[in-house]
Short mmCIF file of N, CA and C in Angstrom, two decimals:
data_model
loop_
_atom_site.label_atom_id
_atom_site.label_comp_id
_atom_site.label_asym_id
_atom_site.label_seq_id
_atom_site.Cartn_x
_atom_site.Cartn_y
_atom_site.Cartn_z
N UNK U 1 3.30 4.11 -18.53
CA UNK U 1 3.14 3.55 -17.20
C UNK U 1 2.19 4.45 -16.41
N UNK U 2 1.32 4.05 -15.95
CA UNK U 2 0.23 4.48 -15.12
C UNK U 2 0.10 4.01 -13.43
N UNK U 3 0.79 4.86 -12.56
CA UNK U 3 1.28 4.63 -10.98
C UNK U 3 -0.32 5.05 -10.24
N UNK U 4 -0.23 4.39 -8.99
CA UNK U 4 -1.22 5.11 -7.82
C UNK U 4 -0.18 4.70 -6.73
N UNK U 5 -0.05 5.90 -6.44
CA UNK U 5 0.47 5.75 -4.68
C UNK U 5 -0.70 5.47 -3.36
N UNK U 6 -1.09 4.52 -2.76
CA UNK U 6 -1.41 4.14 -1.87
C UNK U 6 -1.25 4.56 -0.74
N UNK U 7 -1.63 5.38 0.15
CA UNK U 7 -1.07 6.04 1.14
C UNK U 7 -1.24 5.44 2.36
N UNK U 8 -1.27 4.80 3.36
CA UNK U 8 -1.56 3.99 4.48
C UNK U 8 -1.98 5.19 6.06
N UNK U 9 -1.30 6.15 5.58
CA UNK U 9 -1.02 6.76 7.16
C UNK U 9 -1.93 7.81 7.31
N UNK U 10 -2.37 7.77 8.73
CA UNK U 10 -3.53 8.87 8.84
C UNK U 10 -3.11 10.59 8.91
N UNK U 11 -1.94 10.79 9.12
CA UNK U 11 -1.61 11.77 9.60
C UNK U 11 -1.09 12.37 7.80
N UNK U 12 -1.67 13.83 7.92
CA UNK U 12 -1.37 14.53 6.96
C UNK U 12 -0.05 15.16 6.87
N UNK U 13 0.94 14.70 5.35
CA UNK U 13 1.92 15.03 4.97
C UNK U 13 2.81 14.46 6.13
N UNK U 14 2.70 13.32 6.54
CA UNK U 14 3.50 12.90 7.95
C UNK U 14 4.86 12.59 7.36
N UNK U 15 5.70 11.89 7.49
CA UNK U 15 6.91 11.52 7.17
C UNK U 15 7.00 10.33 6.17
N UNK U 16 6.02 9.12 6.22
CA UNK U 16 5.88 8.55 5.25
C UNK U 16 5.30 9.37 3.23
N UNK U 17 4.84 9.86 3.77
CA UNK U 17 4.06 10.62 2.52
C UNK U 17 5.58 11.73 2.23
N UNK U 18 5.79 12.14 3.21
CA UNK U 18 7.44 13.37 2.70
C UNK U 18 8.44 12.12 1.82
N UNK U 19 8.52 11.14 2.48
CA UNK U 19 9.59 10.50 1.72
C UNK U 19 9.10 9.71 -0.03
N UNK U 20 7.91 9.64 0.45
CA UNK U 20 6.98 8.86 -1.05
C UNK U 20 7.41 9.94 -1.86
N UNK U 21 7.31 11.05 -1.56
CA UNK U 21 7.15 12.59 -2.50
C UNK U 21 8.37 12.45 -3.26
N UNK U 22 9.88 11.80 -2.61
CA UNK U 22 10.85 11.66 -2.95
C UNK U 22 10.94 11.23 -4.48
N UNK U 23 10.30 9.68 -4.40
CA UNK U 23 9.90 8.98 -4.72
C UNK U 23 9.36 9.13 -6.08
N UNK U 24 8.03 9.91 -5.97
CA UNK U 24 7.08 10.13 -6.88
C UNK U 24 7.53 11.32 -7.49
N UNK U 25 8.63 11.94 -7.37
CA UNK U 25 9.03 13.70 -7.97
C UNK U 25 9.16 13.44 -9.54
N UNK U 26 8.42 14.40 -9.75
CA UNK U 26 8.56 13.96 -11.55
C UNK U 26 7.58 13.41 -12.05
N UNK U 27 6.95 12.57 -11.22
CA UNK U 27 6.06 11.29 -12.11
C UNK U 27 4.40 11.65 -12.41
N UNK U 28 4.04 11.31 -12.95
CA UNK U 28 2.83 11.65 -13.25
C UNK U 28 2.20 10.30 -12.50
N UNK U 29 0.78 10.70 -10.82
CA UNK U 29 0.75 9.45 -10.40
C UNK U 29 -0.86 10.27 -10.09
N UNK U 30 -1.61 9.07 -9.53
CA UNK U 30 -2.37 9.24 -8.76
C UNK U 30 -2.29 8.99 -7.40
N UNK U 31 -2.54 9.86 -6.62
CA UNK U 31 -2.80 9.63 -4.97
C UNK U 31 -3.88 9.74 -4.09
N UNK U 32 -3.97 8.15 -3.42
CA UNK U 32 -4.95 7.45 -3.10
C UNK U 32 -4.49 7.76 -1.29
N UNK U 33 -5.17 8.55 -0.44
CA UNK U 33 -5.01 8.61 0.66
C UNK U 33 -6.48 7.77 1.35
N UNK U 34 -6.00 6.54 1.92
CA UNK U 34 -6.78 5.79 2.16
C UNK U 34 -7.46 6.38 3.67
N UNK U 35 -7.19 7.63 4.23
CA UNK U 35 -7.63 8.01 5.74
C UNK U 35 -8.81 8.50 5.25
N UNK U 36 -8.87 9.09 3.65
CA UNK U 36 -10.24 9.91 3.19
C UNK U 36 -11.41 8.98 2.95
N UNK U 37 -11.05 7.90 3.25
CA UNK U 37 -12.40 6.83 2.95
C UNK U 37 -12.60 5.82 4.16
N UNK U 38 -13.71 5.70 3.66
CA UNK U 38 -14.39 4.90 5.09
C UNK U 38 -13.79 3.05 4.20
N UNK U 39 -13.42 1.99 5.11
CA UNK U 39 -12.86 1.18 4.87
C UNK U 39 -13.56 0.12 6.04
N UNK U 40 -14.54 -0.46 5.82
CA UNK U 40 -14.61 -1.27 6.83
C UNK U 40 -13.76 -2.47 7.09
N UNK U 41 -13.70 -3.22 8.53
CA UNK U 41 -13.20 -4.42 8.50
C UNK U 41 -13.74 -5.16 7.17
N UNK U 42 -12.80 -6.51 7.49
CA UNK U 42 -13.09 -7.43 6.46
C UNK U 42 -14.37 -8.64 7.35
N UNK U 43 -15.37 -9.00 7.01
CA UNK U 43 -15.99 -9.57 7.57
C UNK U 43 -15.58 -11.17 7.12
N UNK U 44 -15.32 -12.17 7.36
CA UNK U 44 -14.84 -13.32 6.40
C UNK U 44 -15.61 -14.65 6.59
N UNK U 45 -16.53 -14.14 5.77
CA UNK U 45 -17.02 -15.24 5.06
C UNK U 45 -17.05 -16.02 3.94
N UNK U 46 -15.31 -16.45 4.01
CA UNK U 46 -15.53 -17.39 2.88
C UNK U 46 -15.55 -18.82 2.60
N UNK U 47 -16.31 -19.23 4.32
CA UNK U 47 -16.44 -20.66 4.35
C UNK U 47 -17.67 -20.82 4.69
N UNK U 48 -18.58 -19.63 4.67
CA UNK U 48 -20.33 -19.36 5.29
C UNK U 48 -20.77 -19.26 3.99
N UNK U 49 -22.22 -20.07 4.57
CA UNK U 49 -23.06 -20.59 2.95
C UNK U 49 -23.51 -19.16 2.51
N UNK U 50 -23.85 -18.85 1.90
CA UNK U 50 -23.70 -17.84 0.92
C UNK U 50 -22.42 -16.84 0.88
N UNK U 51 -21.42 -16.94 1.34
CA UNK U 51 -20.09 -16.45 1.09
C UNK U 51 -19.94 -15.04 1.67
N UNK U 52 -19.50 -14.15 0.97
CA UNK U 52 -19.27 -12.60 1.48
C UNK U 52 -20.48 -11.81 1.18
N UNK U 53 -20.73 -10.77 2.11
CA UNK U 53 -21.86 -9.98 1.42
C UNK U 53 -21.29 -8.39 1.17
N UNK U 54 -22.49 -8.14 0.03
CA UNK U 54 -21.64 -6.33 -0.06
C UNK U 54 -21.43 -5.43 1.66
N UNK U 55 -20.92 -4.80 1.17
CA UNK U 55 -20.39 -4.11 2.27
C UNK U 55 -20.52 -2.66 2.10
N UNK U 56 -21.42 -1.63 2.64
CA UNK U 56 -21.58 -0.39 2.11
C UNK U 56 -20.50 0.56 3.04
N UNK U 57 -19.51 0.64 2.29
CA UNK U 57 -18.38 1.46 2.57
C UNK U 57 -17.92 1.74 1.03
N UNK U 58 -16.24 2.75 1.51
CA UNK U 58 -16.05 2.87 -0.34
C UNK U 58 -15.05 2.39 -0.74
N UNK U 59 -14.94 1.19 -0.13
CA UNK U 59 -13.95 -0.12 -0.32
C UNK U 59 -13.63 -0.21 -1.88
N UNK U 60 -15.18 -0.53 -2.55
CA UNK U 60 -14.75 -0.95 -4.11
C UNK U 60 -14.60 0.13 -4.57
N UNK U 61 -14.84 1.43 -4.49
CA UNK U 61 -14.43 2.75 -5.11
C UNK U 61 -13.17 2.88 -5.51
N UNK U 62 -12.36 2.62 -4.10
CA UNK U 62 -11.14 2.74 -4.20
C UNK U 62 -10.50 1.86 -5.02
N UNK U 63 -11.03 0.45 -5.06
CA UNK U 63 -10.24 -0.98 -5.84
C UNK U 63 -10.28 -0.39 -7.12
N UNK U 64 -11.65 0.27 -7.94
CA UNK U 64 -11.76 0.28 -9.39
C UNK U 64 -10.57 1.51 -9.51
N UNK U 65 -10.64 2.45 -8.69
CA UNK U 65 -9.27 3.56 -8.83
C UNK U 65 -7.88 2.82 -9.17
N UNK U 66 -7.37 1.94 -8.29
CA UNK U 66 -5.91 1.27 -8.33
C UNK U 66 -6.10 0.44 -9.29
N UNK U 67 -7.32 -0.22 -9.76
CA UNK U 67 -6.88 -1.37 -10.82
C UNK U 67 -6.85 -0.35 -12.52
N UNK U 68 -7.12 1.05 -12.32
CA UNK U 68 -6.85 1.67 -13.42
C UNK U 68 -5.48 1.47 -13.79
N UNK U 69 -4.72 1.25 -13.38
CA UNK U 69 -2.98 1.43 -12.94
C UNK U 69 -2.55 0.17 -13.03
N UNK U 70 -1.05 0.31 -13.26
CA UNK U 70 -0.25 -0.78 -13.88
C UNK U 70 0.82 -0.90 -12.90
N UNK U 71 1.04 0.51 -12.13
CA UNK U 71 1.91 -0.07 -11.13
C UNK U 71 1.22 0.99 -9.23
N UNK U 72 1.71 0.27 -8.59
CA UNK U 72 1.21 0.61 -7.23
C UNK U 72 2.42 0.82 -6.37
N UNK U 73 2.44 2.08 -5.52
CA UNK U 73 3.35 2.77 -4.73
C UNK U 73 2.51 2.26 -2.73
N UNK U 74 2.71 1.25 -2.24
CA UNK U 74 1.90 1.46 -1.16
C UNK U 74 3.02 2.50 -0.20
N UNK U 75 2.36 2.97 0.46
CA UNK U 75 3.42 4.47 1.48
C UNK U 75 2.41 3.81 2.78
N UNK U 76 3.44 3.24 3.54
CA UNK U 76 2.85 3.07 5.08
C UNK U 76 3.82 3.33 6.03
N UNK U 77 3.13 4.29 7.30
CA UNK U 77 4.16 4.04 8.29
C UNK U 77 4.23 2.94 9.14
N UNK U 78 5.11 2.48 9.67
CA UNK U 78 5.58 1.18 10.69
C UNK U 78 5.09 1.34 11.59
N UNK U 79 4.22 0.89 11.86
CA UNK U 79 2.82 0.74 13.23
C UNK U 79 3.35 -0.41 13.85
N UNK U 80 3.82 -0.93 15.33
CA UNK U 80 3.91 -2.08 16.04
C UNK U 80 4.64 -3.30 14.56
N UNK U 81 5.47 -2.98 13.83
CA UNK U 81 6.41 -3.56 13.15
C UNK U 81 5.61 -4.32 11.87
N UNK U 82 4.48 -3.61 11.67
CA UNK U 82 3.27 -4.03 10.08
C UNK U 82 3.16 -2.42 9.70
N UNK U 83 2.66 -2.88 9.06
CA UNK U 83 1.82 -1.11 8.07
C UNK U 83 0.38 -1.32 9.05
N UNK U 84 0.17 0.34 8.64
CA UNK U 84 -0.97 0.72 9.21
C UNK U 84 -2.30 -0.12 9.22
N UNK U 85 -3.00 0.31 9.89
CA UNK U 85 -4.25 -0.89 10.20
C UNK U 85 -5.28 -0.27 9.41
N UNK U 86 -4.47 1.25 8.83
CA UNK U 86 -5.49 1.48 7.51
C UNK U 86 -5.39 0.52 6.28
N UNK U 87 -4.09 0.74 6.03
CA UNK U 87 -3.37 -0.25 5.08
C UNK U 87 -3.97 -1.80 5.27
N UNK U 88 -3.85 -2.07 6.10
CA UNK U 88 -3.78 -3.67 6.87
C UNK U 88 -5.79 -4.27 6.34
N UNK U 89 -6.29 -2.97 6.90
CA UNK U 89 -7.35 -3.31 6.37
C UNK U 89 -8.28 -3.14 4.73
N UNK U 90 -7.50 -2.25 4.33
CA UNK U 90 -7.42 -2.30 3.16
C UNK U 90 -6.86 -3.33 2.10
N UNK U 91 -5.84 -3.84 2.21
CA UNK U 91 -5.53 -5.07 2.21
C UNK U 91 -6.11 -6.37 2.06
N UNK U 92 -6.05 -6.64 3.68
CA UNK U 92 -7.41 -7.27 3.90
C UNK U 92 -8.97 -7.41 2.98
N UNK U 93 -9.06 -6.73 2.63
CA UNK U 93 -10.70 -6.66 1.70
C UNK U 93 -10.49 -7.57 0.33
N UNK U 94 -9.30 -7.52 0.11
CA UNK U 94 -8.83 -7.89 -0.88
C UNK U 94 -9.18 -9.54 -1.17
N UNK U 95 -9.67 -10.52 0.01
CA UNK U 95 -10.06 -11.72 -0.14
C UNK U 95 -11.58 -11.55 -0.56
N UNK U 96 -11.95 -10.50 -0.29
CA UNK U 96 -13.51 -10.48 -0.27
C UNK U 96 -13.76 -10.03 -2.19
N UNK U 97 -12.38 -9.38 -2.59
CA UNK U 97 -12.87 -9.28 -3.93
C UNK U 97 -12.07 -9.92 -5.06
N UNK U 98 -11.84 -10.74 -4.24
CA UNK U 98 -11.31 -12.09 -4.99
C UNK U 98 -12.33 -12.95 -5.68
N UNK U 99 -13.06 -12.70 -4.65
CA UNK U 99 -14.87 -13.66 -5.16
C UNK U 99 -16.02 -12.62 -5.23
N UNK U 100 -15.29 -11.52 -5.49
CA UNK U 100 -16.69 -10.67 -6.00
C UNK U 100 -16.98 -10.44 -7.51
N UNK U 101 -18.48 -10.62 -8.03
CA UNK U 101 -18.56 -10.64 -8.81
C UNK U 101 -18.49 -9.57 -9.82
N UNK U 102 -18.29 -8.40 -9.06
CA UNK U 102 -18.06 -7.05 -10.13
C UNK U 102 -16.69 -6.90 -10.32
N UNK U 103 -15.60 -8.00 -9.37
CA UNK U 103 -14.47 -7.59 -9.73
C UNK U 103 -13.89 -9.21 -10.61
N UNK U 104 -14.42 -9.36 -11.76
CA UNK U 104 -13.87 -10.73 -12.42
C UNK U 104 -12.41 -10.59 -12.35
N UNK U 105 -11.86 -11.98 -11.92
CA UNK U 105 -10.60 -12.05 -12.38
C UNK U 105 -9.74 -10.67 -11.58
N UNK U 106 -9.97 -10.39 -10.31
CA UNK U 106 -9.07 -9.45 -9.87
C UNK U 106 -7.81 -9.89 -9.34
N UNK U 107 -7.45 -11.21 -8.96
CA UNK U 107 -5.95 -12.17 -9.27
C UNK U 107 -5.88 -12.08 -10.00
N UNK U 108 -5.94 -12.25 -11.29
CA UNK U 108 -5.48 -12.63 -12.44
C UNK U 108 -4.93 -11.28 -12.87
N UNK U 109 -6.21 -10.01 -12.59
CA UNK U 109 -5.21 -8.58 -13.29
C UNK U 109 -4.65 -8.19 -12.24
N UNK U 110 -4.00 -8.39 -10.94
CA UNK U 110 -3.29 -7.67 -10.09
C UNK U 110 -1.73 -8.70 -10.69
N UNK U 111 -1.51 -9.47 -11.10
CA UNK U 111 -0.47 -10.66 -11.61
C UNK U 111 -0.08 -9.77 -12.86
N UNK U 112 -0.59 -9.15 -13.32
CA UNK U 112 -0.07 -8.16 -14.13
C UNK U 112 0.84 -6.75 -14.01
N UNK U 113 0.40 -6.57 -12.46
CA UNK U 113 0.95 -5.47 -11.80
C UNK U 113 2.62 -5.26 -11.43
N UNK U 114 2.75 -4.13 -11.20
CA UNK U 114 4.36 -4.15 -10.44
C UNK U 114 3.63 -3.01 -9.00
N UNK U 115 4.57 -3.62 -8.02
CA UNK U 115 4.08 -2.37 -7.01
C UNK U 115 5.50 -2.33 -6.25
N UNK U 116 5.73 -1.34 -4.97
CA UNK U 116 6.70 -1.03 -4.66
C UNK U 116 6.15 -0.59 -3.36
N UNK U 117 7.47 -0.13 -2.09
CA UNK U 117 6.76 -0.25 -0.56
C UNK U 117 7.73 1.08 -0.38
N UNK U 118 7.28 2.08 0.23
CA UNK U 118 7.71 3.03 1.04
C UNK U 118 6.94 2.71 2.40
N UNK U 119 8.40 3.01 3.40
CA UNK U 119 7.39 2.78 4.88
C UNK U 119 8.93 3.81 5.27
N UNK U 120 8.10 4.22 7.08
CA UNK U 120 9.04 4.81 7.73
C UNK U 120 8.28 4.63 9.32
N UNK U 121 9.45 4.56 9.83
CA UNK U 121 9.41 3.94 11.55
C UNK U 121 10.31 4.83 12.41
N UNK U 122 10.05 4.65 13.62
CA UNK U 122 10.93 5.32 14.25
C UNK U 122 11.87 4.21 14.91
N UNK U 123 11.64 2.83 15.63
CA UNK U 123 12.45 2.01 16.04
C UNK U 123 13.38 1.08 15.03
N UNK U 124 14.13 1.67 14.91
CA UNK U 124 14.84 1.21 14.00
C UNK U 124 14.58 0.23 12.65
N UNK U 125 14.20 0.99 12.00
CA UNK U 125 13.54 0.50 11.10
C UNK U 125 14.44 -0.43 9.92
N UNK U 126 15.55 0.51 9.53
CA UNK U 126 16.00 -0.58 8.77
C UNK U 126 16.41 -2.08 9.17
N UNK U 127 15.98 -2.42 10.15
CA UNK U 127 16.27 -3.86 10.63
C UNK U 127 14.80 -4.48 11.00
N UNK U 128 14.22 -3.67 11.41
CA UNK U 128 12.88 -4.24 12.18
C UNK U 128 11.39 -3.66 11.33
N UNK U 129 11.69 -2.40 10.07
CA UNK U 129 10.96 -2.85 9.37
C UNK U 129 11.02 -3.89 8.27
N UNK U 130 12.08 -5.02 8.39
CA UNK U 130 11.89 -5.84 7.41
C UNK U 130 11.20 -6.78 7.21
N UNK U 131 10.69 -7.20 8.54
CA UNK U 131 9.53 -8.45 8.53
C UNK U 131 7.88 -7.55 7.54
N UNK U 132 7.95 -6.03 7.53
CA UNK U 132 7.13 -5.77 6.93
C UNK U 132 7.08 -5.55 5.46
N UNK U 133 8.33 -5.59 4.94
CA UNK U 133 8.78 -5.87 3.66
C UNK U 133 8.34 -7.41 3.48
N UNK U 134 8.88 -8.04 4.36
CA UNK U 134 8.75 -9.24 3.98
C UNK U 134 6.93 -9.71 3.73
N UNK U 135 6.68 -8.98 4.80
CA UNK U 135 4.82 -9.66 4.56
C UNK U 135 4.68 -8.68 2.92
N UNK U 136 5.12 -7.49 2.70
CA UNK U 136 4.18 -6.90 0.89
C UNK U 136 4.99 -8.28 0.49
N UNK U 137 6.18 -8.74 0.38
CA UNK U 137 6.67 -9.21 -0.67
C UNK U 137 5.97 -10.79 -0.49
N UNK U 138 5.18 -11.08 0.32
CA UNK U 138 4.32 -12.14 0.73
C UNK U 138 3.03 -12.05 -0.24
N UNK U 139 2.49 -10.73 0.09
CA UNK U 139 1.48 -10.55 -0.14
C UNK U 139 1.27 -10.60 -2.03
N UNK U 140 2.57 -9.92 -2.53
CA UNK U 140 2.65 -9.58 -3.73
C UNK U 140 2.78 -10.65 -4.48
N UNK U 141 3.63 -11.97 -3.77
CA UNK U 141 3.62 -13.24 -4.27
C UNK U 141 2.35 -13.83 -4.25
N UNK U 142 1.83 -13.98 -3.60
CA UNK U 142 0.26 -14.38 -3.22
C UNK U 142 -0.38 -14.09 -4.58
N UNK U 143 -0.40 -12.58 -5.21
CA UNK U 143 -1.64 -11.77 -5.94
C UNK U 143 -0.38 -12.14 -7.05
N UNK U 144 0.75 -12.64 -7.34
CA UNK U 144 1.34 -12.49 -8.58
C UNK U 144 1.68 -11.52 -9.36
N UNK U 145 2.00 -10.10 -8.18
CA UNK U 145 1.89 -8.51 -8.52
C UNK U 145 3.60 -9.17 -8.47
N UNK U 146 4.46 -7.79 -9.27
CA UNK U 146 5.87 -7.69 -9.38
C UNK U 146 6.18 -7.12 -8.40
N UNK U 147 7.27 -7.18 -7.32
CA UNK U 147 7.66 -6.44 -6.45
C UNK U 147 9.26 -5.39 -7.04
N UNK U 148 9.14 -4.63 -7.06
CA UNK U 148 9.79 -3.46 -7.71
C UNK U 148 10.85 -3.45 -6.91
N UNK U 149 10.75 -3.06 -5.50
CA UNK U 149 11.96 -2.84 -4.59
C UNK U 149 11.18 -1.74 -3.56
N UNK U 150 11.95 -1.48 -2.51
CA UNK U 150 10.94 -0.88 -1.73
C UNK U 150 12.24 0.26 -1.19
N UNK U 151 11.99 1.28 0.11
CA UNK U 151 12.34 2.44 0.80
C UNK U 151 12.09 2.38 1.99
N UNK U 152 13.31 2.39 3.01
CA UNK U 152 12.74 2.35 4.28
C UNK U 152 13.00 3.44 4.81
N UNK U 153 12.48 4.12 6.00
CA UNK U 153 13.12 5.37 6.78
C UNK U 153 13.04 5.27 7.92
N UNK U 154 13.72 6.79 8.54
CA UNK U 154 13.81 6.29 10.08
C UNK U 154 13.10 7.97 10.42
N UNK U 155 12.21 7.80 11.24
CA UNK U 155 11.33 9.06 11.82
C UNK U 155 10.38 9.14 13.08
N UNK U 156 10.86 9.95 13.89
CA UNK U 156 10.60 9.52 15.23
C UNK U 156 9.13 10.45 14.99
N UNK U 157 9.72 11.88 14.96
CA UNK U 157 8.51 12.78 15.37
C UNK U 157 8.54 13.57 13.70
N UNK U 158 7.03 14.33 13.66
CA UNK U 158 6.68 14.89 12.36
C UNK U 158 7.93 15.71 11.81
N UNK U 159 8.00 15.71 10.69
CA UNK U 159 9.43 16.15 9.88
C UNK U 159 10.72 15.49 10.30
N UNK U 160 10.96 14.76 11.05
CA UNK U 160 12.04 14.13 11.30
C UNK U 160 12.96 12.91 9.84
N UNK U 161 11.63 12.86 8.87
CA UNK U 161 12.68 12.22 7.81
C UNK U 161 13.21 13.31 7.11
N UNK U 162 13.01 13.92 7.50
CA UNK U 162 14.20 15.07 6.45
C UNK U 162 15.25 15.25 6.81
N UNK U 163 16.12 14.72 7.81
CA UNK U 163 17.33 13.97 8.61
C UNK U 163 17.86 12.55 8.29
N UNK U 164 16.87 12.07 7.47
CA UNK U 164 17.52 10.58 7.13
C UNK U 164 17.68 10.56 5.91
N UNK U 165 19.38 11.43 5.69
CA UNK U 165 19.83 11.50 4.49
C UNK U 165 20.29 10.16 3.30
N UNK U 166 20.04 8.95 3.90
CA UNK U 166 20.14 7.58 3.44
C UNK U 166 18.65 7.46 2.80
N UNK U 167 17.48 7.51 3.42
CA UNK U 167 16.34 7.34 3.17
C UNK U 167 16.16 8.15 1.83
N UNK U 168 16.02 8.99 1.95
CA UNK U 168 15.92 10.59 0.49
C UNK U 168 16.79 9.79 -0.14
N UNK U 169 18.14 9.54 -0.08
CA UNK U 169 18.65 8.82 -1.39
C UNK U 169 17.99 7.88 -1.93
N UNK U 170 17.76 6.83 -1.27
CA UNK U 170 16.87 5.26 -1.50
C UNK U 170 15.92 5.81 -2.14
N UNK U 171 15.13 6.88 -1.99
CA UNK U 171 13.77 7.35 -2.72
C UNK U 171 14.21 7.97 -3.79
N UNK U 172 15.30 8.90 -3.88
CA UNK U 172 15.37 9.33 -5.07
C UNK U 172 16.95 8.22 -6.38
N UNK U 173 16.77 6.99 -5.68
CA UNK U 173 17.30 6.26 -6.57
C UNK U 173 16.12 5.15 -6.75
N UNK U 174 15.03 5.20 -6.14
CA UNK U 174 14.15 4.33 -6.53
C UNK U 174 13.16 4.89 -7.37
N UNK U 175 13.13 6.43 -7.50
CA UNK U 175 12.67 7.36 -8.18
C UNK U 175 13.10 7.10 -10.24
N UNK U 176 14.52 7.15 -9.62
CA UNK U 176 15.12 7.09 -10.85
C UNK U 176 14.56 5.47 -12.18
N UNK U 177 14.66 4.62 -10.61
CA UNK U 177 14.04 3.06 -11.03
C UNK U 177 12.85 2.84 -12.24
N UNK U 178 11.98 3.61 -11.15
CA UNK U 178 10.49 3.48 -11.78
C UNK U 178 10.28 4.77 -13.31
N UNK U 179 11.48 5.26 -13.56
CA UNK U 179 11.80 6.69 -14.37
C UNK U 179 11.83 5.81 -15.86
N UNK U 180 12.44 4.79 -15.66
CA UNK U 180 13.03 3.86 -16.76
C UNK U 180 11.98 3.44 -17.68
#
């Protein structure tokens, strides 16, 4: 099994990334901190006559990295009750290389995938981050990726998930999951 953790959050080693660590202890993964790359919006043209155009950012850099991998860890914190608008736009790009031609068939090999959601919030998250569970597990249906199971936490200010002794469990029994 070949993992990339996805990192969503701008802030270094913030509380989402402490609890992923949970998570990922042991595993042999790659980590993809999406704040280190330039990510433009998605421009959407896919109803304009000639369709999408390249986009010089390092959007596809990053895609050929994660599609090395068989399974995907996204780590976002709970921004206004979605993942980050790093994440969000990263994401996002994802229609544009649906119909790109260097990425053949990138539905078809993400339908092969399993991925899994770490997020952490400070407003009560286990209730109110679930509409953001609910959009990966949207999203994952969409691309025909496996949804694994996900980790939620609760973290107001920096280091504060190391207090959400429920959370660290969930990670290190979802740890155990992906161990199998």
């Amino acid at each position: 099994m070949s993992i990339a953790v996805i990192y969503g959050s701008t802030r270094i080693n913030g509380n989402t990334e402490q609890l992923a660590e949970h998570v990922i202890q042991g595993l042999e993964v790659e980590k993809i901190f999406l704040r280190d790359f330039l990510i433009k919006p998605i421009d959407d043209r896919r109803h304009a006559e000639g369709g999408f155009t390249d986009v010089d950012d390092d959007y596809s850099q990053l895609v050929e990295r994660m599609m090395k991998h068989d399974t995907f860890i996204f780590a976002t914190p709970i921004y206004w009750y979605s993942m980050s608008g790093t994440m969000k736009n990263f994401i996002d790009r994802w229609s544009h290389t649906m119909r790109d031609e260097k990425f053949p068939d990138f539905k078809k090999q993400l339908g092969s995938k399993k991925a899994y959601v770490v997020a952490v919030g400070g407003d009560n998250p286990y209730l109110k981050g679930l509409p953001l569970i609910q959009q990966f597990n949207y999203i994952f249906e969409f691309m025909s990726i496996s949804f694994g199971g996900y980790v939620l936490g609760q973290a107001r200010r920096p280091g504060d998930i190391t207090e959400d002794k429920a959370a660290i469990a969930a990670a290190v029994n979802l740890n155990k999951k992906i161990n199998r």
